[in-house]
Short mmCIF file of C-alpha atoms in Angstrom, two decimals:
data_model
loop_
_atom_site.label_atom_id
_atom_site.label_comp_id
_atom_site.label_asym_id
_atom_site.label_seq_id
_atom_site.Cartn_x
_atom_site.Cartn_y
_atom_site.Cartn_z
CA MET C 1 -2.30 -17.16 39.81
CA THR C 2 -1.46 -13.51 39.23
CA GLY C 3 -3.34 -11.93 42.10
CA HIS C 4 -5.58 -10.07 39.62
CA LYS C 5 -8.45 -8.58 41.65
CA LEU C 6 -11.85 -7.49 40.45
CA PRO C 7 -13.85 -5.21 42.70
CA GLU C 8 -16.84 -7.44 43.35
CA ARG C 9 -18.36 -10.82 42.63
CA ASP C 10 -21.77 -9.34 41.81
CA GLY C 11 -23.59 -12.18 43.58
CA LEU C 12 -22.51 -14.69 40.95
CA PRO C 13 -24.31 -18.08 41.10
CA GLU C 14 -22.16 -20.80 42.70
CA GLU C 15 -22.12 -22.97 39.56
CA LEU C 16 -20.29 -20.22 37.67
CA ALA C 17 -17.85 -19.34 40.43
CA GLU C 18 -15.06 -21.59 39.17
CA LEU C 19 -15.23 -20.20 35.66
CA ASP C 20 -15.38 -16.67 37.05
CA HIS C 21 -12.30 -17.38 39.16
CA LEU C 22 -10.43 -18.77 36.17
CA LEU C 23 -11.25 -15.76 34.01
CA ARG C 24 -10.14 -13.41 36.78
CA GLU C 25 -6.74 -15.05 36.78
CA ILE C 26 -6.08 -14.23 33.13
CA ARG C 27 -3.97 -11.13 32.76
CA PHE C 28 -2.32 -9.92 29.58
CA GLN C 29 0.44 -7.36 29.41
CA PRO C 30 1.19 -5.23 26.34
CA ARG C 31 4.70 -5.26 24.94
CA ALA C 32 7.04 -3.27 27.21
CA SER C 33 8.16 -0.98 24.39
CA LEU C 34 4.59 -0.12 23.36
CA GLY C 35 4.28 2.90 25.69
CA PRO C 36 7.37 4.72 24.37
CA GLU C 37 6.31 3.83 20.79
CA ILE C 38 2.88 5.37 21.31
CA ALA C 39 4.42 8.45 22.90
CA GLY C 40 6.72 8.78 19.88
CA ARG C 41 3.84 8.41 17.45
CA GLY C 42 1.85 10.96 19.46
CA ARG C 43 4.68 13.45 19.22
CA ARG C 44 5.00 12.80 15.48
CA LEU C 45 1.28 13.41 15.14
CA LEU C 46 1.69 16.80 16.79
CA ARG C 47 4.69 17.64 14.64
CA GLY C 48 2.77 16.47 11.56
CA GLY C 49 -0.12 18.75 12.49
CA CYS C 50 2.21 21.73 12.81
CA ALA C 51 4.00 20.88 9.57
CA PHE C 52 0.62 20.67 7.85
CA LEU C 53 -0.30 24.14 9.10
CA ARG C 54 3.11 25.49 8.15
CA ALA C 55 2.82 23.94 4.68
CA GLY C 56 -0.55 25.64 4.27
CA SER C 57 1.04 28.93 5.24
CA GLU C 58 3.96 28.42 2.83
CA GLU C 59 1.60 27.43 0.06
CA ARG C 60 -0.28 30.67 0.54
CA GLN C 61 2.96 32.66 0.40
CA GLN C 62 4.03 30.87 -2.79
CA LYS C 63 0.67 31.51 -4.38
CA ASP C 64 0.98 35.19 -3.44
CA ARG C 65 4.43 35.33 -5.04
CA ALA C 66 3.19 33.62 -8.21
CA GLU C 67 0.24 36.00 -8.40
CA ALA C 68 2.61 38.94 -7.98
CA LEU C 69 4.67 37.66 -10.92
CA VAL C 70 1.56 37.31 -13.06
CA HIS C 71 0.50 40.80 -12.07
CA GLU C 72 3.95 42.15 -12.95
CA ALA C 73 3.84 40.35 -16.29
CA ARG C 74 0.43 41.80 -17.04
CA THR C 75 1.71 45.30 -16.25
CA ILE C 76 4.70 44.86 -18.56
CA HIS C 77 2.46 43.40 -21.25
CA ARG C 78 0.79 46.77 -21.64
CA CYS C 79 4.13 48.26 -22.73
CA ARG C 80 6.14 45.43 -24.37
CA ALA C 81 3.87 42.74 -25.59
CA PRO C 82 6.14 39.83 -26.79
CA GLU C 83 8.53 39.74 -23.80
CA ALA C 84 5.71 40.28 -21.38
CA ARG C 85 3.73 37.40 -22.87
CA ASN C 86 6.73 35.15 -22.33
CA ARG C 87 7.18 36.28 -18.78
CA ARG C 88 3.49 35.95 -18.04
CA SER C 89 3.44 32.49 -19.53
CA ARG C 90 6.51 31.57 -17.47
CA ALA C 91 4.96 32.96 -14.34
CA ARG C 92 1.77 30.99 -14.93
CA ARG C 93 3.63 27.80 -15.64
CA THR C 94 5.65 28.32 -12.51
CA ALA C 95 2.52 28.90 -10.49
CA GLU C 96 0.88 25.78 -11.84
CA LEU C 97 3.67 23.24 -11.86
CA PRO C 98 6.77 24.79 -10.43
CA ASN C 99 9.93 22.82 -9.98
CA GLU C 100 11.85 25.09 -7.69
CA GLY C 101 11.11 27.86 -10.18
CA ARG C 102 12.85 26.06 -13.05
CA LEU C 103 11.13 25.95 -16.39
CA GLU C 104 11.60 23.21 -18.93
CA ASP C 105 14.07 25.28 -20.91
CA GLY C 106 16.21 25.65 -17.80
CA ALA C 107 15.37 29.27 -17.11
CA THR C 108 14.80 30.25 -13.54
CA ILE C 109 12.02 32.63 -12.64
CA ALA C 110 11.51 32.48 -8.92
CA PRO C 111 13.77 30.15 -7.00
CA GLY C 112 12.00 28.39 -4.17
CA LEU C 113 8.56 28.33 -5.76
CA MET C 114 6.95 24.99 -5.14
CA THR C 115 3.40 23.68 -5.15
CA THR C 116 2.31 21.87 -2.02
CA VAL C 117 0.13 18.85 -2.64
CA THR C 118 -1.87 17.75 0.37
CA LEU C 119 -2.96 14.12 0.63
CA GLN C 120 -5.47 12.91 3.15
CA LEU C 121 -4.80 9.37 4.30
CA PRO C 122 -6.25 7.42 7.22
CA ASP C 123 -3.86 7.27 10.18
CA ASP C 124 -3.85 3.50 10.25
CA VAL C 125 -2.11 3.44 6.85
CA PHE C 126 1.06 4.63 8.57
CA SER C 127 0.82 2.11 11.38
CA ALA C 128 0.09 -0.69 8.89
CA LEU C 129 3.17 0.22 6.87
CA ARG C 130 5.13 1.04 10.04
CA ARG C 131 6.29 4.32 8.52
CA SER C 132 6.10 7.88 9.73
CA PRO C 133 4.17 10.32 7.49
CA GLU C 134 7.51 11.84 6.41
CA GLU C 135 8.94 8.45 5.39
CA PHE C 136 5.67 7.58 3.67
CA ALA C 137 5.68 10.82 1.66
CA ARG C 138 9.32 10.27 0.65
CA GLU C 139 8.63 6.73 -0.54
CA LEU C 140 5.42 7.75 -2.27
CA ARG C 141 7.29 10.40 -4.27
CA LEU C 142 10.00 7.95 -5.25
CA ALA C 143 7.48 5.25 -6.21
CA ALA C 144 5.50 7.71 -8.36
CA ALA C 145 8.69 9.01 -10.00
CA ILE C 146 9.90 5.50 -10.86
CA TYR C 147 6.46 4.49 -12.17
CA TRP C 148 6.10 7.48 -14.49
CA TYR C 149 9.73 7.30 -15.55
CA GLU C 150 9.46 3.60 -16.42
CA LYS C 151 6.31 4.27 -18.41
CA GLY C 152 8.24 6.91 -20.29
CA GLU C 153 5.85 9.65 -19.29
CA ILE C 154 8.50 11.88 -17.78
CA SER C 155 12.19 12.46 -18.33
CA GLN C 156 14.85 11.33 -15.92
CA GLU C 157 15.36 14.90 -14.79
CA LYS C 158 11.67 15.39 -14.10
CA ALA C 159 11.44 12.03 -12.36
CA ALA C 160 14.31 13.05 -10.08
CA ALA C 161 12.45 16.28 -9.32
CA VAL C 162 9.25 14.37 -8.52
CA ALA C 163 11.24 12.13 -6.18
CA GLY C 164 12.81 15.21 -4.58
CA LEU C 165 16.30 13.99 -5.45
CA ASP C 166 19.13 15.16 -7.65
CA ARG C 167 19.79 13.10 -10.75
CA ALA C 168 22.66 11.08 -9.30
CA ALA C 169 20.63 10.18 -6.20
CA PHE C 170 17.68 9.22 -8.38
CA LEU C 171 19.90 6.91 -10.47
CA LEU C 172 21.11 5.29 -7.26
CA ALA C 173 17.50 4.91 -6.11
CA LEU C 174 16.62 3.26 -9.44
CA ALA C 175 19.47 0.81 -8.94
CA ARG C 176 18.35 0.13 -5.39
CA GLU C 177 14.79 -0.54 -6.54
CA ARG C 178 16.08 -2.67 -9.45
CA ALA C 179 14.38 -0.42 -11.96
CA ASP C 180 15.88 0.30 -15.38
CA ALA C 181 17.97 3.44 -15.33
CA PHE C 182 17.43 4.04 -19.04
CA VAL C 183 14.07 3.55 -20.61
CA VAL C 184 14.46 2.07 -24.06
CA ASP C 185 11.81 2.14 -26.76
CA PHE C 186 12.55 -1.12 -28.57
CA ASP C 187 10.83 0.00 -31.79
CA ASP C 188 13.12 3.04 -31.88
CA LEU C 189 16.10 0.85 -31.14
CA ARG C 190 15.22 -1.56 -33.96
CA ARG C 191 14.87 1.36 -36.36
CA GLU C 192 18.18 2.81 -35.18
CA LEU C 193 19.97 -0.48 -35.71
CA GLY C 194 18.37 -0.92 -39.11
CA LEU C 195 16.50 -4.03 -38.05
CA ALA C 196 13.00 -2.70 -38.61
CA MET H 1 -4.40 38.10 5.92
CA ASP H 2 -6.49 38.59 2.78
CA PRO H 3 -5.52 41.08 0.02
CA SER H 4 -7.50 43.85 1.74
CA GLY H 5 -5.39 43.44 4.84
CA THR H 6 -8.14 41.97 6.99
CA PRO H 7 -6.93 39.11 9.15
CA THR H 8 -8.54 35.83 8.14
CA PRO H 9 -10.25 33.89 10.94
CA LEU H 10 -7.58 31.19 10.89
CA ALA H 11 -4.63 33.52 10.69
CA SER H 12 -4.01 33.54 14.42
CA HIS H 13 -3.92 29.73 14.45
CA ARG H 14 -1.35 29.37 11.75
CA PRO H 15 2.11 29.08 13.29
CA ASP H 16 4.97 30.49 11.30
CA ALA H 17 7.92 28.32 10.37
CA ALA H 18 9.71 29.12 13.61
CA THR H 19 6.88 27.97 15.86
CA PRO H 20 7.97 24.83 17.70
CA ALA H 21 5.66 21.83 17.93
CA PRO H 22 3.51 21.93 21.07
CA ALA H 23 4.63 19.77 23.97
CA ALA H 24 2.90 16.44 24.50
CA ASP H 25 -0.01 16.51 26.92
CA PRO H 26 1.41 15.49 30.33
CA ARG H 27 -1.67 13.34 30.91
CA TRP H 28 -0.69 10.95 28.10
CA GLN H 29 1.91 9.06 30.05
CA GLU H 30 -0.28 8.99 33.14
CA TRP H 31 -3.19 7.56 31.15
CA TYR H 32 -1.05 4.98 29.46
CA GLU H 33 0.59 3.79 32.67
CA ALA H 34 -2.71 3.57 34.53
CA HIS H 35 -4.89 2.03 31.83
CA ALA H 36 -2.77 0.32 29.16
CA GLU H 37 -3.25 -3.11 30.69
CA ALA H 38 -7.01 -2.66 30.95
CA VAL H 39 -7.28 -1.57 27.31
CA TYR H 40 -4.92 -4.28 26.13
CA GLY H 41 -6.67 -6.94 28.23
CA TYR H 42 -10.03 -6.03 26.73
CA VAL H 43 -8.64 -6.07 23.19
CA ARG H 44 -6.88 -9.35 23.79
CA PHE H 45 -10.15 -11.10 24.59
CA HIS H 46 -11.20 -10.31 21.03
CA ILE H 47 -7.96 -10.67 19.09
CA PRO H 48 -5.86 -13.83 19.04
CA SER H 49 -2.60 -12.19 18.03
CA PRO H 50 -0.58 -10.19 20.59
CA ASP H 51 0.97 -8.13 17.77
CA VAL H 52 -2.40 -7.08 16.40
CA ALA H 53 -3.63 -6.41 19.95
CA ASP H 54 -0.61 -4.12 20.41
CA ASP H 55 -1.57 -2.22 17.24
CA VAL H 56 -5.20 -1.84 18.31
CA THR H 57 -4.07 -0.65 21.76
CA ALA H 58 -1.69 1.85 20.17
CA ASP H 59 -4.42 3.17 17.88
CA THR H 60 -6.76 3.50 20.85
CA PHE H 61 -4.29 5.64 22.78
CA LEU H 62 -3.39 7.74 19.74
CA ARG H 63 -7.05 8.40 19.09
CA ALA H 64 -7.47 9.30 22.76
CA PHE H 65 -4.46 11.65 22.69
CA ARG H 66 -5.89 13.48 19.71
CA ALA H 67 -9.25 13.80 21.41
CA ALA H 68 -7.77 14.57 24.85
CA GLU H 69 -9.29 18.03 24.89
CA ARG H 70 -12.75 16.52 24.60
CA PHE H 71 -12.37 14.30 27.65
CA ASP H 72 -14.78 15.43 30.35
CA ALA H 73 -14.16 13.90 33.78
CA ARG H 74 -17.71 14.75 34.84
CA ARG H 75 -19.08 12.31 32.28
CA GLY H 76 -17.08 9.27 33.39
CA SER H 77 -13.68 7.92 34.34
CA VAL H 78 -10.66 7.95 32.05
CA ARG H 79 -10.74 4.16 31.90
CA THR H 80 -14.37 4.07 30.76
CA TRP H 81 -13.62 6.75 28.14
CA LEU H 82 -10.55 4.88 26.88
CA LEU H 83 -12.52 1.65 26.66
CA ALA H 84 -15.28 3.39 24.71
CA ILE H 85 -12.57 4.46 22.22
CA ALA H 86 -11.07 0.96 22.27
CA ARG H 87 -14.46 -0.52 21.38
CA ASN H 88 -14.65 1.72 18.31
CA VAL H 89 -11.10 0.99 17.24
CA LEU H 90 -11.69 -2.73 17.71
CA ARG H 91 -14.95 -2.60 15.75
CA ASP H 92 -13.16 -0.80 12.89
CA HIS H 93 -10.40 -3.37 12.97
CA LEU H 94 -12.75 -6.35 12.99
CA ARG H 95 -14.74 -4.87 10.15
CA ARG H 96 -11.61 -4.59 8.04
CA ALA H 97 -9.90 -7.82 8.95
CA ARG H 98 -11.13 -11.35 8.91
CA VAL H 99 -9.92 -12.33 12.33
CA ARG H 100 -9.11 -15.98 12.77
CA ARG H 101 -11.45 -17.62 15.20
CA TYR H 102 -9.01 -19.63 17.17
CA VAL H 103 -6.31 -18.93 19.67
CA PRO H 104 -2.86 -20.05 18.62
CA LEU H 105 -1.01 -21.67 21.49
CA ALA H 106 2.23 -19.98 20.52
CA GLY H 107 0.61 -16.57 20.85
CA PHE H 108 0.86 -16.12 24.60
CA ARG H 109 4.05 -14.16 25.04
CA ASP H 110 1.90 -11.48 26.65
CA LEU H 111 0.26 -13.69 29.26
CA ALA H 112 1.28 -12.74 32.79
CA VAL H 113 2.16 -15.88 34.71
CA GLU H 114 3.48 -16.01 38.22
CA ALA H 115 3.91 -19.77 38.20
CA PRO H 116 7.64 -20.33 38.19
CA SER H 117 8.03 -23.65 36.42
CA PRO H 118 7.85 -24.07 32.63
CA GLU H 119 5.47 -27.03 33.08
CA GLU H 120 2.99 -24.92 35.03
CA ARG H 121 3.25 -22.19 32.43
CA VAL H 122 2.46 -24.63 29.64
CA LEU H 123 -0.56 -25.96 31.54
CA TRP H 124 -1.80 -22.45 32.26
CA GLU H 125 -1.34 -21.39 28.64
CA ASP H 126 -3.27 -24.47 27.51
CA GLN H 127 -6.11 -23.62 29.86
CA VAL H 128 -6.21 -19.98 28.74
CA ALA H 129 -6.11 -21.05 25.09
CA ARG H 130 -9.13 -23.31 25.61
CA LEU H 131 -10.96 -20.51 27.42
CA LEU H 132 -10.28 -17.86 24.81
CA ASP H 133 -11.09 -20.28 22.03
CA ALA H 134 -14.48 -20.81 23.67
CA VAL H 135 -14.91 -17.04 24.16
CA ALA H 136 -14.22 -16.57 20.44
CA ARG H 137 -17.12 -18.91 19.63
CA LEU H 138 -19.61 -16.86 21.67
CA SER H 139 -21.82 -14.18 20.17
CA PRO H 140 -20.25 -10.70 19.83
CA GLY H 141 -22.46 -9.42 22.67
CA ASP H 142 -21.32 -12.12 25.10
CA ARG H 143 -17.71 -11.66 24.05
CA GLU H 144 -17.99 -7.92 24.61
CA LEU H 145 -19.30 -8.39 28.15
CA ILE H 146 -16.64 -10.93 29.07
CA GLY H 147 -13.89 -8.80 27.53
CA LEU H 148 -14.95 -5.72 29.45
CA ARG H 149 -15.47 -7.59 32.71
CA TYR H 150 -12.40 -9.81 32.77
CA GLY H 151 -10.08 -8.21 30.25
CA SER H 152 -10.41 -4.65 31.54
CA ASP H 153 -11.39 -5.21 35.14
CA LEU H 154 -14.54 -3.08 34.83
CA GLY H 155 -17.42 -3.33 37.31
CA ALA H 156 -21.09 -3.63 36.38
CA ASP H 157 -21.63 0.16 36.70
CA ALA H 158 -18.88 1.06 34.24
CA ILE H 159 -19.89 -1.68 31.80
CA GLY H 160 -23.47 -0.48 32.04
CA ALA H 161 -22.36 3.07 31.25
CA LEU H 162 -20.48 1.85 28.18
CA LEU H 163 -23.19 -0.43 26.85
CA GLY H 164 -26.19 1.66 27.87
CA LEU H 165 -27.46 -0.94 30.34
CA SER H 166 -28.38 -0.84 34.01
CA PRO H 167 -25.95 -2.61 36.40
CA PRO H 168 -28.49 -5.40 37.21
CA ALA H 169 -28.98 -5.98 33.47
CA VAL H 170 -25.21 -6.20 33.03
CA ARG H 171 -24.99 -8.82 35.81
CA THR H 172 -27.81 -10.90 34.37
CA ARG H 173 -26.35 -10.81 30.87
CA LEU H 174 -22.91 -11.62 32.19
CA TRP H 175 -24.17 -14.68 34.04
CA ARG H 176 -25.93 -15.87 30.91
CA ALA H 177 -22.77 -15.28 28.91
CA LEU H 178 -20.77 -17.27 31.45
CA LYS H 179 -23.28 -20.11 31.28
CA ARG H 180 -22.95 -20.21 27.51
CA LEU H 181 -19.18 -20.09 27.88
CA ARG H 182 -19.26 -23.07 30.22
CA LEU H 183 -21.35 -24.99 27.70
CA GLU H 184 -18.81 -24.15 24.99
CA LEU H 185 -16.01 -25.40 27.21
CA ASP H 186 -17.84 -28.62 27.95
CA GLU H 187 -18.33 -29.40 24.26
#
């Protein structure tokens, strides 16, 4: 039916010849767009590999910068103890959980300092979700931010930082995901309204 | 570079931010064009859904692209190597998913048919559905042989290389598998 040819009949017994012939006629063709899709995913894989290596390199540089700050703080500490302790503490906090170098009190120590978190996930996760690693990471950050924000574990500002968004964009994302923009503690509210 | 200034072993492999991504291996397209149908055909003998078969085929080629450097032409043809990868990907997939053991009639958008009339196409699809349904009821070993032989167009030598069997053993097992398939069809 399709002219599909196999190289040889391998001396097949006559009684099986008809079935053999029928099976030879079956030919399946993958979706026409599959080739370009695979090529695209292959290229993304390569880019992902390079980005991973680059991230490793950047992480090292950030760690070096944080260590330099700690070293500087230690040096100052020998001369002016209270200020140096603050700076050392800031430098350590920035090294551990930096948010573009911003501390909780709003002070900025080293703009650009970020911690890189590397996740190892099986490749088929991305194909199952039909998302590129970049899209997956973006959505993962947003999902984590919304989850912690809704549980009241982090502030709106911190949640926006976890999601990698500014506050306005995070509020829009909350609206899009139908999550509450303001987390209300109902016990507090009752007390505030004098209903407790 | 470590603090003492000695280059670390990986330092030369770490591209800086300006390093562009490497170009895709030129063999990729060639491999896909030459062997996609063989890989897909093999997978399709095991998987009733064309969409899932597409995914398994894609995963096979991606795995092959990543391992392209390890391909050694002296050890076998590209097709045999790709089918060895496809077998692993398929095994992983079947382990994870409970694949339905029947062939839906509506799932034949990927069946190549030269018959021009819609009636002939319907008859052919019905026949193929019955055949694949019977193949699905065979043992995994029989299904593997039939998939490699008829889905991927492999000869006894190549199948033997993949399964670790001699060509005469492949022929004998294939005939037995076909006999069992005929019995399934007659039931």
